[in-house]
Short mmCIF file of C-alpha atoms in Angstrom, two decimals:
data_model
loop_
_atom_site.label_atom_id
_atom_site.label_comp_id
_atom_site.label_asym_id
_atom_site.label_seq_id
_atom_site.Cartn_x
_atom_site.Cartn_y
_atom_site.Cartn_z
CA MET A 1 49.15 -76.44 16.28
CA ASN A 2 45.52 -76.18 17.33
CA PRO A 3 43.60 -74.92 14.28
CA TYR A 4 41.45 -72.72 16.52
CA LEU A 5 44.44 -70.86 17.95
CA PRO A 6 44.34 -68.13 15.24
CA VAL A 7 40.75 -67.37 16.31
CA LEU A 8 42.13 -66.05 19.57
CA GLY A 9 44.75 -64.05 17.68
CA VAL A 10 42.13 -62.51 15.38
CA PHE A 11 39.99 -61.67 18.39
CA LEU A 12 42.83 -59.87 20.13
CA PHE A 13 43.77 -58.10 16.93
CA ALA A 14 40.21 -56.96 16.23
CA LEU A 15 40.05 -55.67 19.79
CA VAL A 16 43.30 -53.73 19.41
CA PHE A 17 42.60 -52.43 15.91
CA GLY A 18 39.02 -51.48 16.73
CA GLY A 19 40.17 -49.91 19.98
CA ILE A 20 42.74 -47.81 18.12
CA MET A 21 40.15 -46.67 15.58
CA VAL A 22 37.65 -45.77 18.32
CA ALA A 23 40.35 -43.97 20.29
CA LEU A 24 41.47 -42.11 17.13
CA SER A 25 38.00 -40.73 16.67
CA ALA A 26 38.05 -39.52 20.25
CA PHE A 27 41.50 -37.87 20.06
CA LEU A 28 41.61 -36.41 16.56
CA GLY A 29 39.20 -33.78 15.41
CA PRO A 30 37.66 -30.82 17.16
CA LYS A 31 35.64 -31.09 20.34
CA LYS A 32 32.84 -28.66 21.03
CA TYR A 33 29.79 -29.49 23.05
CA GLY A 34 26.47 -28.20 21.77
CA LYS A 35 23.13 -28.89 23.40
CA VAL A 36 21.34 -29.18 20.08
CA LYS A 37 24.22 -30.84 18.27
CA HIS A 38 24.42 -33.66 20.78
CA GLN A 39 20.73 -34.45 20.61
CA PRO A 40 19.89 -37.72 18.88
CA TYR A 41 19.01 -37.17 15.25
CA GLU A 42 15.22 -36.98 15.14
CA CYS A 43 14.38 -34.63 12.25
CA GLY A 44 12.86 -32.06 14.59
CA VAL A 45 10.38 -34.49 16.10
CA PRO A 46 10.48 -34.58 19.92
CA MET A 47 12.66 -37.39 21.29
CA VAL A 48 11.10 -40.62 22.45
CA GLY A 49 12.40 -42.35 25.54
CA LEU A 50 13.77 -45.62 24.20
CA ARG A 51 14.95 -46.98 27.50
CA ASP A 52 11.34 -47.74 28.39
CA LYS A 53 9.71 -51.01 27.50
CA MET A 54 9.02 -51.45 23.84
CA SER A 55 7.39 -54.11 21.74
CA VAL A 56 9.77 -56.18 19.67
CA LYS A 57 7.90 -57.07 16.52
CA TYR A 58 10.40 -59.64 15.42
CA TYR A 59 10.20 -61.77 18.52
CA MET A 60 8.40 -64.58 16.70
CA THR A 61 10.91 -64.43 13.86
CA ALA A 62 13.75 -64.84 16.30
CA ILE A 63 12.15 -67.90 17.90
CA LEU A 64 11.46 -69.49 14.53
CA PHE A 65 15.03 -68.72 13.51
CA ILE A 66 16.41 -70.71 16.43
CA LEU A 67 14.16 -73.62 15.53
CA PHE A 68 15.08 -73.76 11.88
CA ASP A 69 18.72 -72.89 12.34
CA ILE A 70 19.27 -75.80 14.71
CA GLU A 71 17.58 -78.02 12.17
CA THR A 72 19.98 -76.76 9.50
CA VAL A 73 22.93 -77.64 11.71
CA PHE A 74 21.54 -81.16 12.15
CA LEU A 75 21.20 -81.49 8.41
CA TYR A 76 24.85 -80.49 7.96
CA LEU A 77 26.05 -83.39 10.05
CA TRP A 78 23.75 -85.75 8.19
CA ALA A 79 24.91 -84.39 4.83
CA LYS A 80 28.56 -84.94 5.78
CA SER A 81 27.99 -88.64 6.48
CA PHE A 82 25.30 -89.07 3.85
CA LYS A 83 27.20 -91.57 1.72
CA SER A 84 28.22 -93.77 4.64
CA LEU A 85 24.74 -93.83 6.21
CA GLY A 86 23.03 -95.09 3.08
CA TRP A 87 19.27 -95.54 2.75
CA PHE A 88 18.87 -95.81 6.53
CA GLY A 89 20.02 -92.23 7.11
CA PHE A 90 18.00 -91.01 4.17
CA ILE A 91 14.73 -92.42 5.53
CA GLU A 92 15.48 -91.20 9.05
CA VAL A 93 16.09 -87.65 7.87
CA LEU A 94 13.03 -87.86 5.66
CA VAL A 95 10.91 -88.55 8.75
CA PHE A 96 12.65 -85.67 10.55
CA LEU A 97 11.99 -83.34 7.62
CA LEU A 98 8.35 -84.41 7.39
CA ILE A 99 7.78 -83.52 11.05
CA LEU A 100 9.53 -80.23 10.43
CA VAL A 101 7.45 -79.45 7.35
CA ALA A 102 4.30 -80.21 9.35
CA GLY A 103 5.47 -77.68 11.94
CA TYR A 104 6.29 -75.19 9.21
CA ILE A 105 2.82 -75.51 7.69
CA TYR A 106 1.31 -75.02 11.16
CA VAL A 107 3.38 -71.87 11.67
CA VAL A 108 2.33 -70.46 8.30
CA ARG A 109 -1.33 -71.31 8.90
CA ARG A 110 -1.34 -69.63 12.30
CA GLY A 111 -0.05 -66.46 10.66
CA ALA A 112 3.27 -66.24 12.50
CA LEU A 113 4.99 -65.23 9.26
CA LYS A 114 2.70 -62.29 8.49
CA TRP A 115 3.99 -58.74 8.59
CA ASP A 116 1.86 -55.68 8.35
CA MET B 1 42.10 -78.17 36.67
CA GLY B 2 44.84 -78.14 39.30
CA LEU B 3 47.91 -75.94 39.25
CA ASP B 4 50.09 -78.94 38.38
CA ALA B 5 48.09 -79.68 35.30
CA LEU B 6 48.22 -76.04 34.29
CA PHE B 7 52.00 -76.00 34.79
CA ASN B 8 52.36 -79.19 32.76
CA GLN B 9 50.33 -77.66 29.97
CA ALA B 10 52.52 -74.57 30.03
CA VAL B 11 55.62 -76.76 29.79
CA GLU B 12 54.04 -78.70 26.97
CA PHE B 13 53.22 -75.48 25.19
CA TYR B 14 56.79 -74.27 25.65
CA ASN B 15 58.19 -77.57 24.44
CA SER B 16 56.02 -77.46 21.37
CA PHE B 17 58.12 -74.54 20.18
CA GLU B 18 61.00 -76.96 19.80
CA MET B 19 59.18 -78.47 16.86
CA ASN B 20 60.35 -76.63 13.82
CA ASN B 21 57.22 -77.10 11.76
CA THR B 22 55.07 -75.45 14.42
CA ILE B 23 57.24 -72.35 14.50
CA VAL B 24 57.19 -72.13 10.71
CA GLN B 25 53.42 -72.49 10.70
CA ILE B 26 53.00 -69.80 13.36
CA ILE B 27 55.26 -67.37 11.52
CA ALA B 28 53.48 -68.18 8.26
CA SER B 29 50.15 -67.61 9.98
CA ILE B 30 51.22 -64.19 11.16
CA ILE B 31 52.47 -63.22 7.69
CA LYS B 32 49.28 -64.52 6.08
CA PHE B 33 47.21 -62.65 8.63
CA VAL B 34 48.98 -59.37 7.90
CA VAL B 35 48.57 -59.86 4.14
CA VAL B 36 44.88 -60.77 4.36
CA PHE B 37 44.16 -57.95 6.77
CA SER B 38 45.83 -55.38 4.56
CA LEU B 39 43.83 -56.81 1.67
CA CYS B 40 40.68 -56.28 3.74
CA LEU B 41 41.74 -52.69 4.42
CA GLN B 42 42.16 -52.06 0.69
CA ILE B 43 38.66 -53.25 -0.19
CA PRO B 44 36.51 -50.38 1.13
CA PRO B 45 38.41 -47.57 -0.66
CA ILE B 46 38.41 -49.42 -3.96
CA MET B 47 34.79 -50.47 -3.58
CA VAL B 48 33.67 -46.96 -2.67
CA TRP B 49 35.46 -45.68 -5.75
CA ALA B 50 33.88 -48.42 -7.88
CA GLU B 51 30.51 -47.70 -6.37
CA ARG B 52 30.74 -44.12 -7.62
CA ARG B 53 32.34 -44.76 -10.98
CA ILE B 54 30.23 -47.73 -12.12
CA PRO B 55 26.83 -46.07 -11.55
CA ALA B 56 28.29 -42.98 -13.18
CA LEU B 57 29.08 -45.10 -16.23
CA MET B 58 25.58 -46.60 -16.12
CA GLN B 59 23.96 -43.18 -15.95
CA ARG B 60 26.32 -41.56 -18.46
CA ARG B 61 27.94 -39.28 -15.92
CA ARG B 62 31.61 -38.93 -15.16
CA GLY B 63 31.67 -39.63 -11.46
CA PRO B 64 34.60 -38.54 -9.26
CA ASN B 65 37.65 -38.14 -11.52
CA ARG B 66 39.63 -35.25 -10.04
CA VAL B 67 41.50 -36.39 -6.95
CA GLY B 68 44.95 -37.69 -7.86
CA ILE B 69 48.63 -37.06 -7.23
CA GLY B 70 49.86 -33.83 -8.84
CA PRO B 71 49.31 -33.97 -12.59
CA TRP B 72 48.09 -37.60 -12.54
CA ARG B 73 44.41 -37.95 -11.94
CA LEU B 74 44.33 -41.77 -11.79
CA TYR B 75 40.62 -41.77 -12.68
CA GLY B 76 39.83 -40.27 -9.30
CA LEU B 77 41.08 -43.37 -7.52
CA LEU B 78 42.42 -41.33 -4.61
CA GLN B 79 38.99 -39.86 -3.91
CA SER B 80 38.24 -42.55 -1.36
CA ALA B 81 41.62 -42.10 0.32
CA ALA B 82 40.84 -38.41 0.72
CA ASP B 83 37.42 -39.31 2.07
CA ALA B 84 38.90 -41.72 4.60
CA VAL B 85 41.34 -39.11 5.90
CA LYS B 86 38.55 -36.56 6.13
CA LEU B 87 36.33 -39.04 7.96
CA ILE B 88 38.89 -39.84 10.63
CA TRP B 89 39.56 -36.16 11.35
CA LYS B 90 35.89 -35.41 11.88
CA GLU B 91 34.54 -34.49 15.29
CA GLU B 92 33.21 -37.33 17.37
CA VAL B 93 29.65 -36.59 18.45
CA VAL B 94 28.29 -39.02 21.02
CA PRO B 95 24.58 -38.27 21.33
CA ASP B 96 23.23 -37.41 24.75
CA GLY B 97 21.57 -40.36 26.39
CA ALA B 98 23.56 -42.91 24.44
CA ASN B 99 24.99 -45.82 26.36
CA LYS B 100 28.65 -44.75 26.29
CA VAL B 101 30.21 -48.21 26.69
CA PHE B 102 28.10 -50.07 24.15
CA TYR B 103 28.23 -47.13 21.76
CA GLN B 104 32.02 -47.39 21.71
CA ILE B 105 32.34 -51.17 21.41
CA ALA B 106 29.57 -51.77 18.85
CA PRO B 107 31.84 -51.18 15.80
CA ILE B 108 34.42 -53.61 17.21
CA PHE B 109 31.70 -56.19 17.79
CA GLY B 110 30.75 -55.88 14.15
CA LEU B 111 34.30 -56.11 12.84
CA PHE B 112 35.41 -59.22 14.71
CA PRO B 113 33.15 -61.89 13.10
CA THR B 114 33.66 -60.53 9.61
CA LEU B 115 37.41 -60.53 10.04
CA LEU B 116 37.23 -64.07 11.40
CA ILE B 117 35.42 -65.36 8.31
CA ALA B 118 37.89 -63.56 6.06
CA MET B 119 40.62 -65.58 7.79
CA ALA B 120 38.83 -68.91 7.29
CA ILE B 121 38.72 -68.68 3.51
CA PRO B 122 41.26 -70.71 1.52
CA TYR B 123 42.87 -68.13 -0.74
CA GLY B 124 44.94 -70.49 -2.81
CA HIS B 125 46.52 -73.91 -3.25
CA SER B 126 48.96 -74.75 -0.47
CA PHE B 127 52.58 -74.31 -1.56
CA GLU B 128 56.03 -75.52 -0.57
CA ALA B 129 58.59 -73.16 0.89
CA PHE B 130 61.87 -74.09 2.59
CA GLY B 131 60.70 -77.70 2.72
CA TYR B 132 57.44 -76.91 4.54
CA THR B 133 53.92 -77.12 3.18
CA ILE B 134 52.09 -73.88 3.83
CA PRO B 135 48.29 -73.78 3.41
CA LEU B 136 46.86 -70.50 2.16
CA SER B 137 44.15 -70.10 4.76
CA ILE B 138 44.77 -68.87 8.27
CA ILE B 139 42.07 -70.73 10.17
CA SER B 140 41.96 -74.09 8.39
CA VAL B 141 39.38 -76.02 10.40
CA ASP B 142 37.83 -79.21 9.09
CA VAL B 143 34.28 -78.01 9.82
CA GLY B 144 34.65 -74.88 7.72
CA PHE B 145 30.98 -74.44 6.89
CA LEU B 146 29.79 -74.82 10.46
CA PHE B 147 32.51 -72.46 11.64
CA ILE B 148 31.53 -69.82 9.11
CA PHE B 149 27.84 -70.00 9.99
CA ALA B 150 28.52 -69.96 13.69
CA VAL B 151 30.70 -66.89 13.36
CA SER B 152 28.58 -65.02 10.83
CA SER B 153 25.63 -65.20 13.23
CA LEU B 154 27.71 -63.14 15.65
CA GLY B 155 27.54 -60.24 13.18
CA VAL B 156 23.99 -59.56 14.36
CA TYR B 157 25.29 -58.49 17.76
CA GLY B 158 27.26 -55.54 16.41
CA VAL B 159 24.21 -54.25 14.54
CA THR B 160 21.82 -54.72 17.46
CA ILE B 161 24.14 -53.16 20.02
CA ALA B 162 24.83 -50.20 17.73
CA GLY B 163 21.14 -49.54 17.23
CA TRP B 164 20.23 -49.88 20.86
CA ALA B 165 23.13 -47.87 22.27
CA SER B 166 22.51 -44.79 20.11
CA ASN B 167 19.27 -43.85 21.88
CA ASN B 168 17.69 -42.94 18.57
CA LYS B 169 14.44 -44.37 17.25
CA TYR B 170 15.69 -44.61 13.68
CA SER B 171 18.79 -46.47 14.80
CA LEU B 172 16.74 -48.86 16.86
CA MET B 173 14.29 -49.56 14.05
CA GLY B 174 17.13 -49.97 11.59
CA SER B 175 18.93 -52.43 13.83
CA MET B 176 15.72 -54.38 14.44
CA ARG B 177 15.11 -54.64 10.73
CA ALA B 178 18.71 -55.53 9.98
CA SER B 179 18.94 -58.23 12.62
CA ALA B 180 15.56 -59.77 11.72
CA GLN B 181 16.58 -59.79 8.08
CA MET B 182 20.01 -61.27 8.76
CA ILE B 183 18.68 -64.12 10.89
CA SER B 184 15.83 -64.82 8.46
CA TYR B 185 18.12 -65.19 5.50
CA GLU B 186 20.69 -67.21 7.37
CA ILE B 187 18.39 -70.25 7.25
CA PRO B 188 18.05 -70.42 3.45
CA LEU B 189 21.76 -69.57 3.20
CA GLY B 190 22.64 -72.53 5.37
CA MET B 191 20.11 -74.71 3.61
CA SER B 192 21.52 -73.88 0.17
CA LEU B 193 24.93 -75.31 1.06
CA ILE B 194 23.67 -78.70 2.30
CA PRO B 195 23.38 -80.15 -1.24
CA ILE B 196 27.00 -79.10 -1.79
CA VAL B 197 28.02 -80.99 1.34
CA ILE B 198 26.05 -84.04 0.18
CA LEU B 199 27.59 -83.95 -3.29
CA TYR B 200 31.21 -83.38 -2.29
CA GLY B 201 31.03 -85.14 1.07
CA THR B 202 33.05 -82.62 3.09
CA LEU B 203 32.61 -79.57 5.28
CA ASP B 204 36.13 -78.31 4.69
CA LEU B 205 36.26 -75.33 2.32
CA ASN B 206 39.66 -76.28 0.97
CA GLU B 207 38.57 -79.85 0.26
CA ILE B 208 35.47 -78.59 -1.52
CA VAL B 209 37.64 -76.59 -3.87
CA LEU B 210 39.89 -79.62 -4.46
CA ALA B 211 36.85 -81.87 -4.99
CA GLN B 212 35.45 -79.55 -7.65
CA GLY B 213 38.67 -79.68 -9.61
CA SER B 214 39.39 -77.66 -12.70
CA ASN B 215 36.64 -79.19 -14.82
CA VAL B 216 33.91 -76.56 -15.05
CA LEU B 217 31.24 -79.27 -15.43
CA ASN B 218 32.12 -80.51 -11.94
CA TRP B 219 31.73 -77.13 -10.25
CA GLY B 220 28.97 -76.33 -7.80
CA ILE B 221 27.15 -74.09 -10.23
CA VAL B 222 26.56 -77.04 -12.57
CA SER B 223 25.94 -79.74 -9.98
CA ALA B 224 23.68 -77.63 -7.72
CA PRO B 225 22.26 -74.68 -9.68
CA ILE B 226 19.27 -74.10 -7.39
CA SER B 227 21.59 -73.87 -4.42
CA PHE B 228 23.46 -71.15 -6.27
CA VAL B 229 20.26 -69.16 -6.89
CA ILE B 230 19.31 -69.33 -3.19
CA PHE B 231 22.83 -68.49 -2.06
CA PHE B 232 23.05 -65.61 -4.49
CA ILE B 233 19.81 -64.03 -3.21
CA CYS B 234 20.81 -64.56 0.41
CA MET B 235 24.20 -62.96 -0.25
CA PHE B 236 22.49 -59.62 -0.83
CA ALA B 237 20.13 -59.99 2.13
CA GLU B 238 22.90 -60.98 4.55
CA THR B 239 24.94 -57.87 3.82
CA ASN B 240 21.84 -55.61 3.88
CA ARG B 241 22.56 -54.46 0.35
CA ALA B 242 20.12 -53.31 -2.33
CA PRO B 243 17.52 -54.54 -3.20
CA PHE B 244 17.27 -55.66 0.44
CA ASP B 245 18.70 -52.52 2.04
CA LEU B 246 15.64 -51.80 4.14
CA ALA B 247 17.82 -51.56 7.20
CA GLU B 248 19.06 -48.22 5.86
CA GLY B 249 16.15 -47.04 3.78
CA GLU B 250 16.97 -43.34 3.53
CA SER B 251 13.41 -42.22 3.02
CA GLU B 252 12.15 -44.02 6.11
CA ILE B 253 14.78 -44.39 8.80
CA VAL B 254 17.59 -41.97 7.88
CA ALA B 255 20.55 -44.37 7.75
CA GLY B 256 19.53 -47.28 9.92
CA PHE B 257 21.62 -48.53 12.80
CA HIS B 258 24.60 -46.25 12.12
CA THR B 259 22.66 -42.99 12.03
CA GLU B 260 24.39 -41.71 15.16
CA PHE B 261 27.85 -42.94 14.32
CA ASN B 262 30.46 -40.65 12.87
CA SER B 263 34.19 -40.23 12.46
CA ALA B 264 36.35 -43.37 12.67
CA LYS B 265 33.56 -45.45 14.19
CA PHE B 266 31.48 -44.91 11.09
CA ALA B 267 34.52 -45.89 9.03
CA LEU B 268 34.67 -49.15 10.99
CA PHE B 269 31.07 -49.96 10.07
CA PHE B 270 31.90 -49.16 6.48
CA LEU B 271 34.92 -51.45 6.59
CA THR B 272 32.82 -54.24 8.10
CA GLU B 273 30.15 -53.95 5.44
CA TYR B 274 32.55 -54.09 2.52
CA VAL B 275 34.67 -56.86 3.99
CA ALA B 276 31.45 -58.84 4.52
CA MET B 277 30.62 -58.35 0.86
CA PHE B 278 34.09 -59.49 -0.14
CA VAL B 279 33.93 -62.52 2.13
CA LEU B 280 30.56 -63.64 0.75
CA SER B 281 31.81 -63.10 -2.81
CA CYS B 282 34.82 -65.28 -2.03
CA LEU B 283 32.58 -67.90 -0.44
CA CYS B 284 30.31 -67.92 -3.48
CA SER B 285 33.29 -68.38 -5.82
CA ILE B 286 34.69 -71.13 -3.61
CA VAL B 287 31.53 -73.14 -3.26
CA PHE B 288 30.03 -72.68 -6.72
CA PHE B 289 32.85 -71.61 -9.02
CA GLY B 290 35.77 -73.79 -8.08
CA GLY B 291 37.52 -71.27 -5.85
CA TYR B 292 41.16 -70.97 -6.84
CA GLN B 293 40.93 -73.58 -9.60
CA VAL B 294 41.84 -72.35 -13.05
CA PRO B 295 39.09 -73.38 -15.52
CA PHE B 296 40.07 -76.42 -17.65
CA LEU B 297 43.63 -76.35 -16.36
CA PRO B 298 44.31 -79.03 -13.72
CA TYR B 299 46.69 -78.07 -10.92
CA GLU B 300 49.34 -80.52 -12.14
CA THR B 301 49.37 -78.97 -15.61
CA LEU B 302 49.42 -75.50 -14.11
CA LEU B 303 52.37 -76.52 -11.96
CA GLU B 304 54.19 -77.77 -15.06
CA LEU B 305 53.50 -74.49 -16.85
CA CYS B 306 54.91 -72.62 -13.87
CA GLY B 307 58.10 -74.62 -14.10
CA GLY B 308 57.31 -76.74 -11.04
CA ILE B 309 57.53 -73.78 -8.68
CA THR B 310 54.58 -74.23 -6.34
CA TRP B 311 54.24 -70.65 -5.11
CA ILE B 312 53.81 -69.30 -8.65
CA ALA B 313 51.04 -71.84 -9.26
CA SER B 314 49.43 -70.80 -5.97
CA ALA B 315 49.67 -67.14 -6.92
CA VAL B 316 48.00 -67.82 -10.27
CA GLY B 317 45.20 -69.70 -8.51
CA HIS B 318 44.87 -66.90 -5.98
CA GLY B 319 44.55 -64.41 -8.83
CA PHE B 320 41.72 -66.46 -10.29
CA LEU B 321 39.91 -66.53 -6.94
CA LEU B 322 40.19 -62.75 -6.66
CA LEU B 323 38.94 -62.41 -10.24
CA LYS B 324 35.88 -64.52 -9.47
CA ALA B 325 35.27 -62.61 -6.23
CA ALA B 326 35.68 -59.31 -8.09
CA PHE B 327 32.94 -60.36 -10.46
CA PHE B 328 30.53 -60.84 -7.56
CA MET B 329 31.61 -57.55 -5.99
CA TRP B 330 30.73 -55.93 -9.29
CA THR B 331 27.39 -57.76 -9.28
CA TYR B 332 26.62 -56.16 -5.93
CA ILE B 333 26.91 -52.72 -7.53
CA TRP B 334 25.20 -53.80 -10.73
CA VAL B 335 22.16 -55.12 -8.84
CA ARG B 336 22.05 -52.06 -6.62
CA TRP B 337 21.63 -49.75 -9.60
CA THR B 338 19.24 -52.04 -11.44
CA LEU B 339 16.60 -53.23 -8.98
CA PRO B 340 14.32 -51.10 -6.79
CA ARG B 341 14.05 -51.70 -3.06
CA PHE B 342 11.71 -54.37 -1.71
CA ARG B 343 8.95 -53.69 0.80
CA TYR B 344 9.67 -55.18 4.21
CA ASP B 345 6.87 -57.75 4.23
CA GLN B 346 7.87 -58.80 0.71
CA LEU B 347 11.41 -59.32 1.92
CA MET B 348 10.35 -61.49 4.86
CA ALA B 349 7.87 -63.41 2.72
CA LEU B 350 10.56 -64.10 0.13
CA GLY B 351 12.86 -65.48 2.81
CA TRP B 352 10.40 -67.53 4.83
CA LYS B 353 7.76 -68.54 2.33
CA PHE B 354 9.76 -69.00 -0.84
CA LEU B 355 13.47 -69.55 -0.20
CA LEU B 356 13.05 -71.78 2.87
CA PRO B 357 10.66 -74.31 1.22
CA LEU B 358 12.72 -74.15 -1.96
CA GLY B 359 15.85 -74.87 0.03
CA LEU B 360 14.22 -77.83 1.78
CA ALA B 361 12.96 -79.23 -1.53
CA ASN B 362 16.42 -78.73 -3.00
CA VAL B 363 18.02 -80.69 -0.16
CA PHE B 364 15.48 -83.48 -0.57
CA VAL B 365 15.82 -83.76 -4.36
CA THR B 366 19.61 -83.68 -4.24
CA ALA B 367 19.68 -86.32 -1.50
CA LEU B 368 17.28 -88.51 -3.45
CA TYR B 369 19.35 -88.16 -6.61
CA VAL B 370 22.62 -88.95 -4.87
CA ALA B 371 20.99 -91.85 -3.02
CA ILE B 372 19.62 -93.41 -6.20
CA THR B 373 22.84 -93.00 -8.15
CA THR B 374 25.26 -94.22 -5.46
CA PHE B 375 23.45 -96.76 -3.27
#
């Protein structure tokens, strides 16, 4: 049996279970439309149009995440075969890590990790 | 792929049912799935109850202790059941201007990855039944760690979609914060497990448990303590729990990404959050505390004590895993009522400027140590 087959099963199940829950909330319970009730919750402040363009403050974080996350995945594969690679693999990854740390220091120095 | 090839594959798939072991494994998988899923459904009610009773104990209050069956109060244990029923019967209010489709599917998007990780965890030692060996994890892939990280990253989608679809500024801000926080802490979380992979030489969760054995001195907590510290901090950040619960800081952004959700959809978010906590607790016990291993009692001895019946030994091991996980679930509550909330820039600085370099240094030192001692 393919070990990834249950993934498909879980996906279908989550779809069905979640669908049932979402449908339940639509069918059960009272239904009364109210102009004020159906406004987004804004504590009395006038609504802001969110479908316009907006600045995403965490854009840089997301890009850095991709960079470092891929690096982590590389390290996993190296760690798995660490004992069979020996000193050769160790030195190679050391060089890789040094380049990465240089990039990390650059990122910190340029202030990409500052929040205000 | 041509039609012929497709037909051949279908025939092959049909023929594979002739193999008895496959059928047994499929049936076992379905049973295991049902059991694990019902376990996941039990977690939120019990955790909600615990999350009211334990702080009550800490603050010398009583907490909810009334709801029970007839004359039996059961320490208010049925409070959460009553809450769940109430929640489902509430009116569904979809805010005007919300994106109807994404608003409806966001809770499902959140649930799927969490459920998937819950299925990938080895819950016990594999046992023999009717002459077949049945492993106690549903998705037993040999790249367990990679699988779990790949899937847990998907959890961000549910949060982001929920925040964006609600057409509410608080929701949007909450989802932005939550997703930025989740991706930031995923790096140290991933980094903290690399020393474990180096030390035990496997990515398979089940094999990691077996490699740790029953000797406490061989567990992850002893062989990689710094990894444990990083993992432990990231556990709280990944689930957006206190002291990192900025995604739902009540005083700033109402309730974060699920401000506009109510009724059963809100219950789904609740379920997802608590199952995620349970899954990370299980993962922590598996990687650092020997998983289903009984301390100082090797599996062979345990099997002897159980009279050679493998499923009893598995059940005992499973109980120990749940006990360890329960401890971490309790820690979640303990920490929540002990530490104040971080500021957002402090949170990001902790992740990027402290945990990430620490994780890298940890990887390097562990690799150097293993290299010197083995090569």
